Amino acid sequence: MPSSDLRLPHPPRGAPVTLRFEGRDLPACEGESVAVALYASGERVLSRSVKYHRPRGFFCLDGHCGACLMRVGGKPNIKACLTPVKDGLAVERQNAFPSGGFDVLAAADFFFSSGMDHHTMMTSPRALNAVMQKVVRQLGGLGRLPDERPGGPPPLPAVSVRHVEVAVVGGGPAGLAAAATLARAGREVLLVDEQDRPGGSYLAHPSFGVPAADRAADEARAAGVELISRAAAISWFPEDAPKPGAPPGLLAVYTQAGLLELTADRYLYATGAYDQNALFIDNDRPGVLAARAVGRLLSRFGILPGERPLVLGAGPYAQALASALENAGAQVTRVDGIETRLLAAKGHSWVRAAELLAPGAKRAHRVRCDLIAVAALPAPASELPRQHGVPVELRPQGGGFACVVDADGASAIPKVFAAGDVTGFKGPEAARTQGERAGLALARSFS
Ligand code: FES
């Protein structure tokens, strides 16, 4: 495991801070998440899985896979990839005994490598079953209760109510372009984005990166868009009204200031797409990352993700990522996953090799690698617009269930639009173009 700092000499970083990781001080920089700071210091095991206690590292680095749950500041099950570092912040791995690095409960994975049906094990005699139930609870739990426990139920978050002309959900290429277009047309636009920094998939793409993300966000702000980061639109409630007498239907948004009940004359969903894994043995090992997570490490955070990465995927993103990694000094192996197949990741708490099957070969061969970047087609994040009534359809070429909209982004639901990867994965450039077009159509819809 590398002990040195993996941060590259660029880009400019935030002020240095110190993270308290299981009793040790680790260097971090403001602007990094806990997961990124730990990775940069060579720590890849962030947690242990439920039941089999397999080691877990982050996968998506985007808040959507749940692989990075840690105990942070005395609270369990916090997503390390979404938690900003702070000086002195205490971070621990959870769900392990005696430690996340060495977990004796991982014996379950060793002894039951073909699976364990704990419902039918040791059901008698009664005393043995009682012991078994205790062990199962220990294996199956996730985290311990918080250090600080108030006497009663925690207070409900503050609630505010807001109405705007246009609500845009998602601060990636499509959402930013649509919002800027609308604001230039004189519309009042509120854009909510769950990430700490706007830019979405720009920040994961080596050909775009921070400059493209900042440019798009600056243009939107300059046009008059109100942009709230770390604000997750959690649900559409069709039956609730923000106040008595108002028409039903509101968007619940979790912000750092509390819960926002948001209504709008028009809605635009630009919620992007989720990273997917590929099917191969041990694809859950630390060091198997979504390619866009690798792109974020490199392009947003200036961290060399690995010295011998293997990039799995045949599309243009895999090509762009492989080139960027090579330019950063890595020795890259490319596997298209079609002609040459990736059969298995090798390694326990750290990927050390991959087993490949070349075209026409009868036997697999191994290649050394310290990282597997999986460039599988991302799946449209269509749940929220679907709650709002927007129809979706299965489009395998678009990554999954995509919103059905016309060429202007209009859905079958009046005044509800969608644009970008949520309408079928298309990548940053095409998403931006679609967002602009949806913005123009939305602006026209007011006249
Ligand atoms: S949720 Fe944190 S890495 Fe996926």
XYZ file of C-alpha atoms and ligand atoms in Angstrom:
451
model
C 0.000 0.000 0.000
C 1.494 3.348 -0.946
C 2.446 5.444 2.034
C 3.389 8.574 0.123
C 1.032 11.353 -0.817
C -0.511 10.749 -4.260
C -1.325 14.425 -4.860
C 0.098 15.779 -8.112
C 1.740 19.220 -8.148
C -1.420 20.700 -9.726
C -4.116 22.064 -9.516
C -4.002 24.752 -6.821
C -5.306 23.307 -3.554
C -7.131 24.544 -0.506
C -5.388 25.208 2.788
C -3.749 22.186 4.413
C -5.697 20.582 7.246
C -5.239 17.441 9.305
C -7.636 14.544 9.395
C -7.712 12.329 12.480
C -7.993 8.820 10.993
C -8.271 6.088 13.636
C -5.847 7.859 15.944
C -3.406 8.892 13.225
C -3.002 12.324 11.653
C -3.292 12.372 7.860
C -2.732 15.376 5.606
C -5.702 16.758 3.688
C -6.595 19.915 1.810
C -9.726 22.021 2.123
C -12.009 21.285 -0.807
C -11.335 17.549 -0.658
C -13.813 15.030 0.661
C -12.869 12.580 3.391
C -12.767 9.747 0.824
C -10.440 11.676 -1.491
C -8.088 12.705 1.325
C -7.837 9.108 2.555
C -7.190 7.826 -0.963
C -4.454 10.399 -1.484
C -2.762 9.079 1.651
C -2.946 5.467 0.429
C -5.957 4.363 2.523
C -8.345 2.411 0.319
C -10.305 0.276 2.772
C -12.984 2.619 4.086
C -15.447 0.137 5.491
C -16.584 -3.489 5.637
C -19.614 -4.963 3.956
C -22.664 -6.190 5.815
C -22.712 -9.945 6.563
C -19.490 -11.110 4.844
C -17.383 -8.174 6.039
C -15.584 -7.862 2.739
C -13.333 -4.809 2.501
C -14.966 -1.794 0.878
C -13.473 1.239 -0.823
C -15.353 3.951 -2.635
C -16.701 3.257 -6.119
C -18.579 6.238 -7.572
C -17.125 9.152 -5.564
C -20.411 10.834 -6.345
C -22.730 9.952 -3.461
C -24.732 7.251 -5.191
C -23.304 3.776 -4.563
C -23.136 3.659 -0.742
C -19.750 1.913 -0.688
C -18.002 4.604 1.351
C -19.998 4.654 4.615
C -17.756 5.604 7.557
C -18.014 6.858 11.101
C -17.299 10.574 10.867
C -17.264 12.952 13.807
C -18.784 10.254 16.013
C -21.719 9.590 13.669
C -22.183 6.290 11.841
C -22.938 5.602 8.176
C -21.767 8.911 6.735
C -20.868 8.997 3.044
C -17.160 9.788 3.050
C -17.250 10.864 -0.592
C -19.707 13.684 0.170
C -18.218 14.808 3.483
C -15.790 17.725 3.268
C -12.613 17.481 5.321
C -12.194 19.741 8.338
C -9.196 20.248 10.539
C -9.185 17.637 13.311
C -12.210 15.755 11.949
C -12.278 12.248 13.449
C -12.829 9.482 10.897
C -13.086 5.760 11.549
C -13.899 2.645 9.602
C -16.947 0.847 10.912
C -18.575 -2.550 10.900
C -15.341 -4.341 11.796
C -13.755 -6.056 14.771
C -11.142 -5.305 16.025
C -10.343 -2.881 13.180
C -11.226 -2.054 9.594
C -7.777 -3.142 8.463
C -7.991 -6.531 10.194
C -11.530 -7.761 10.742
C -11.946 -11.223 12.255
C -15.598 -11.220 11.177
C -14.330 -11.414 7.589
C -13.906 -15.124 8.361
C -17.546 -15.361 7.228
C -16.379 -14.541 3.713
C -13.664 -17.180 3.889
C -15.750 -20.022 5.324
C -18.885 -19.285 3.296
C -17.392 -18.312 -0.027
C -20.366 -19.853 -1.863
C -22.913 -17.973 0.243
C -24.483 -18.316 3.663
C -28.191 -18.730 4.397
C -28.137 -17.719 8.067
C -31.918 -18.233 8.366
C -31.531 -21.991 8.308
C -28.295 -22.330 10.291
C -28.175 -23.670 13.838
C -31.933 -23.433 14.397
C -31.683 -25.900 17.272
C -31.038 -26.454 20.104
C -32.488 -23.207 21.408
C -29.316 -22.130 23.280
C -27.165 -22.537 20.178
C -29.718 -20.647 18.132
C -29.600 -17.751 20.616
C -25.821 -17.558 20.198
C -26.192 -17.751 16.444
C -28.692 -14.878 16.435
C -26.214 -12.708 18.343
C -23.460 -13.463 15.846
C -25.774 -12.751 12.911
C -26.771 -9.415 14.430
C -23.115 -8.540 14.816
C -22.390 -9.570 11.229
C -25.426 -7.844 9.811
C -25.366 -4.506 11.635
C -23.905 -1.391 10.152
C -22.216 1.025 12.513
C -22.722 1.897 16.176
C -25.031 4.534 17.599
C -23.724 8.124 17.526
C -21.455 9.313 20.341
C -23.868 12.095 21.167
C -27.421 10.992 21.758
C -30.011 13.554 22.773
C -32.534 12.446 25.392
C -35.476 12.521 23.002
C -35.966 12.405 19.280
C -33.735 14.839 17.359
C -35.380 18.157 16.503
C -36.980 18.385 13.088
C -35.003 20.454 10.580
C -36.050 24.009 9.811
C -38.524 24.182 6.914
C -38.744 26.999 4.427
C -41.160 27.465 1.533
C -40.247 29.011 -1.773
C -41.840 29.576 -5.170
C -39.805 30.449 -8.278
C -40.484 30.709 -11.986
C -38.183 27.829 -12.922
C -36.683 25.153 -10.674
C -33.714 23.305 -12.187
C -32.522 20.116 -10.495
C -28.929 19.208 -11.297
C -25.848 21.392 -11.785
C -24.114 19.461 -14.556
C -23.636 20.503 -18.188
C -27.341 20.290 -19.100
C -28.701 21.965 -15.958
C -26.191 24.826 -15.992
C -26.687 25.490 -19.710
C -30.491 25.461 -19.411
C -30.454 27.682 -16.325
C -28.116 30.231 -17.909
C -30.244 30.334 -21.079
C -33.410 30.866 -19.070
C -31.896 33.570 -16.885
C -30.610 35.424 -19.940
C -34.196 35.382 -21.194
C -35.189 37.207 -18.023
C -36.589 34.291 -16.027
C -36.131 33.741 -12.309
C -34.197 30.473 -11.971
C -33.241 28.502 -8.877
C -30.826 25.629 -9.512
C -30.275 23.031 -6.781
C -27.354 20.626 -6.973
C -26.465 17.904 -4.509
C -22.699 18.139 -4.971
C -20.403 20.568 -3.155
C -19.365 22.176 -6.422
C -21.369 22.664 -9.624
C -20.147 21.053 -12.827
C -21.436 17.478 -12.667
C -19.883 15.287 -15.325
C -17.559 18.082 -16.502
C -15.577 17.468 -13.318
C -15.133 13.784 -14.155
C -13.999 14.237 -17.752
C -10.313 14.855 -18.432
C -11.165 16.815 -21.604
C -13.333 19.275 -19.623
C -12.476 19.211 -15.917
C -12.532 22.135 -13.495
C -12.108 24.911 -16.136
C -15.248 23.855 -18.053
C -17.225 23.349 -14.838
C -16.243 26.751 -13.413
C -16.907 28.488 -16.716
C -20.427 27.035 -16.961
C -21.220 27.860 -13.321
C -19.820 31.404 -13.655
C -21.901 31.997 -16.784
C -25.035 30.819 -15.014
C -24.396 33.033 -11.984
C -23.534 36.011 -14.193
C -26.845 35.546 -16.015
C -28.658 35.738 -12.676
C -29.196 32.087 -11.760
C -29.424 31.409 -8.036
C -27.355 28.294 -7.458
C -27.495 26.246 -4.251
C -24.871 23.513 -3.801
C -25.108 20.578 -1.387
C -28.854 20.688 -1.885
C -30.369 17.324 -2.752
C -33.855 17.224 -4.264
C -35.072 14.190 -2.372
C -38.631 13.711 -3.554
C -41.617 15.062 -5.453
C -44.768 15.058 -3.309
C -47.767 15.267 -5.666
C -50.383 15.434 -2.923
C -48.796 18.038 -0.600
C -49.247 21.771 -0.888
C -46.700 24.194 0.608
C -49.526 26.179 2.243
C -53.306 25.854 2.629
C -55.174 26.651 -0.538
C -52.125 26.314 -2.817
C -52.259 23.739 -5.607
C -50.782 20.397 -4.544
C -47.336 19.268 -5.598
C -43.967 20.274 -4.188
C -40.330 19.368 -4.469
C -38.621 18.575 -1.167
C -35.008 19.732 -1.170
C -32.564 18.943 1.613
C -30.230 21.926 1.983
C -27.546 22.757 4.512
C -29.955 25.313 6.016
C -32.801 22.816 6.416
C -35.660 21.475 4.347
C -36.889 23.537 1.420
C -40.410 23.028 0.070
C -39.980 24.238 -3.464
C -42.648 24.957 -6.060
C -42.207 26.470 -9.492
C -44.097 27.512 -12.615
C -41.811 25.195 -14.608
C -39.503 22.319 -13.629
C -36.421 21.046 -15.417
C -34.784 17.791 -14.365
C -31.124 17.486 -15.335
C -30.264 14.831 -12.794
C -27.544 13.103 -14.817
C -26.651 9.425 -14.621
C -25.304 6.900 -12.136
C -22.033 5.039 -12.580
C -22.388 1.313 -13.088
C -20.057 -1.565 -12.408
C -19.263 -4.398 -14.839
C -19.731 -8.088 -14.191
C -16.543 -9.888 -13.192
C -15.424 -11.869 -10.175
C -14.551 -9.750 -7.138
C -15.725 -6.543 -8.775
C -16.396 -5.139 -5.279
C -12.732 -5.058 -4.187
C -11.227 -1.734 -3.140
C -9.403 -0.411 -6.173
C -12.261 -1.264 -8.549
C -13.619 2.213 -9.281
C -16.068 3.800 -11.646
C -14.063 5.349 -14.448
C -15.682 8.706 -13.719
C -14.478 8.440 -10.109
C -10.968 7.962 -11.474
C -11.593 10.953 -13.746
C -12.644 13.043 -10.736
C -9.551 12.058 -8.761
C -7.351 13.112 -11.644
C -9.185 16.064 -13.186
C -10.844 17.650 -10.188
C -8.552 16.778 -7.302
C -5.175 16.408 -9.029
C -4.510 12.983 -7.555
C -2.757 10.207 -9.432
C -5.252 7.372 -8.951
C -2.776 4.566 -9.661
C 0.601 3.869 -11.215
C -0.582 0.832 -13.206
C -4.293 1.358 -13.837
C -6.350 -0.939 -16.004
C -9.108 0.881 -17.908
C -12.072 -1.308 -18.824
C -14.348 -0.031 -21.588
C -14.547 0.540 -25.315
C -16.097 4.001 -25.581
C -14.616 7.482 -26.055
C -14.625 8.182 -22.316
C -12.386 5.163 -21.651
C -10.037 6.419 -24.371
C -9.931 9.947 -22.953
C -9.317 8.671 -19.439
C -6.555 6.275 -20.520
C -4.770 9.090 -22.383
C -5.058 11.431 -19.398
C -3.677 8.793 -17.038
C -0.761 8.156 -19.397
C -0.071 11.876 -19.588
C 0.030 11.935 -15.788
C 2.757 9.275 -15.854
C 0.753 6.087 -15.299
C 1.396 2.822 -17.108
C -2.060 2.029 -18.477
C -3.537 -1.285 -19.647
C -6.666 -0.961 -21.775
C -9.247 -3.726 -22.005
C -12.265 -3.198 -24.230
C -14.389 -5.777 -22.395
C -15.752 -7.060 -25.709
C -12.872 -8.738 -27.561
C -10.729 -9.125 -24.482
C -12.770 -9.816 -21.392
C -12.011 -9.049 -17.789
C -12.797 -12.178 -15.779
C -11.680 -11.307 -12.264
C -9.967 -8.766 -10.056
C -7.140 -10.203 -7.965
C -6.148 -8.966 -4.530
C -7.894 -8.719 -1.201
C -8.025 -5.254 0.248
C -6.174 -3.770 -2.701
C -6.384 -4.705 -6.393
C -3.062 -6.121 -7.517
C -3.862 -7.836 -10.813
C -6.621 -8.672 -13.257
C -7.423 -11.917 -15.003
C -8.118 -11.435 -18.707
C -9.339 -13.678 -21.500
C -7.942 -12.661 -24.892
C -9.887 -13.348 -28.120
C -9.588 -17.021 -29.128
C -7.586 -17.923 -26.021
C -8.580 -20.966 -24.000
C -6.862 -19.836 -20.830
C -6.958 -16.611 -18.925
C -3.806 -14.623 -18.339
C -2.924 -12.121 -15.627
C -1.801 -8.547 -15.882
C -0.474 -6.511 -13.000
C -2.483 -3.449 -12.085
C -3.145 -1.360 -8.988
C -6.526 -0.024 -10.050
C -9.405 -1.069 -12.307
C -11.360 1.831 -13.822
C -14.730 0.565 -15.056
C -16.095 2.681 -17.912
C -19.521 1.029 -18.124
C -22.423 2.997 -19.576
C -23.895 5.195 -16.780
C -27.610 4.701 -16.003
C -29.979 7.713 -16.214
C -30.932 9.055 -12.769
C -34.610 9.157 -13.681
C -36.356 8.404 -10.341
C -37.194 11.996 -9.447
C -38.744 13.057 -12.779
C -40.521 9.721 -12.784
C -42.069 10.600 -9.393
C -43.207 13.830 -11.022
C -45.015 11.757 -13.642
C -42.509 11.967 -16.490
C -42.684 8.738 -18.500
C -39.533 6.664 -18.795
C -38.604 3.869 -21.146
C -35.862 1.267 -21.158
C -33.121 2.318 -23.564
C -30.198 -0.086 -23.352
C -28.097 2.207 -25.581
C -28.814 5.083 -23.211
C -27.833 3.181 -20.059
C -31.248 2.203 -18.657
C -34.602 3.813 -17.899
C -34.484 7.217 -19.563
C -36.973 10.095 -19.445
C -39.121 10.338 -22.544
C -39.041 13.919 -23.838
C -39.300 15.640 -27.210
C -36.423 17.371 -28.979
C -36.952 20.470 -26.775
C -36.858 18.464 -23.552
C -40.620 18.734 -22.945
C -42.205 15.707 -21.308
C -45.789 14.498 -21.485
C -46.425 16.328 -18.193
C -47.267 20.000 -18.781
C -44.494 22.388 -17.716
C -42.094 19.588 -16.763
C -38.902 19.193 -18.807
C -35.817 16.965 -18.681
C -32.426 17.299 -20.345
C -28.988 15.724 -20.377
C -27.962 12.218 -19.378
C -31.272 11.590 -17.587
C -32.820 11.300 -21.054
C -30.262 8.615 -22.024
C -26.530 8.866 -21.437
C -24.880 11.166 -23.952
C -21.811 12.791 -22.326
C -21.070 16.417 -21.333
C -21.004 18.120 -24.734
C -24.283 16.685 -26.011
C -25.879 17.218 -22.587
C -24.923 20.904 -22.658
C -26.428 21.312 -26.140
C -29.643 19.621 -25.074
C -29.773 21.766 -21.940
C -29.471 24.975 -23.964
C -32.255 23.863 -26.246
C -34.492 22.947 -23.322
C -33.744 26.348 -21.760
C -34.862 28.153 -24.913
C -38.035 26.062 -25.113
C -38.803 26.705 -21.454
C -38.289 30.448 -21.935
C -40.675 30.412 -24.916
C -43.257 28.518 -22.899
C -43.828 31.615 -20.730
C -44.954 33.770 -23.646
S -21.559 6.857 -2.354
Fe -19.578 7.390 -1.785
S -18.375 6.333 -3.230
Fe -20.368 5.955 -3.943
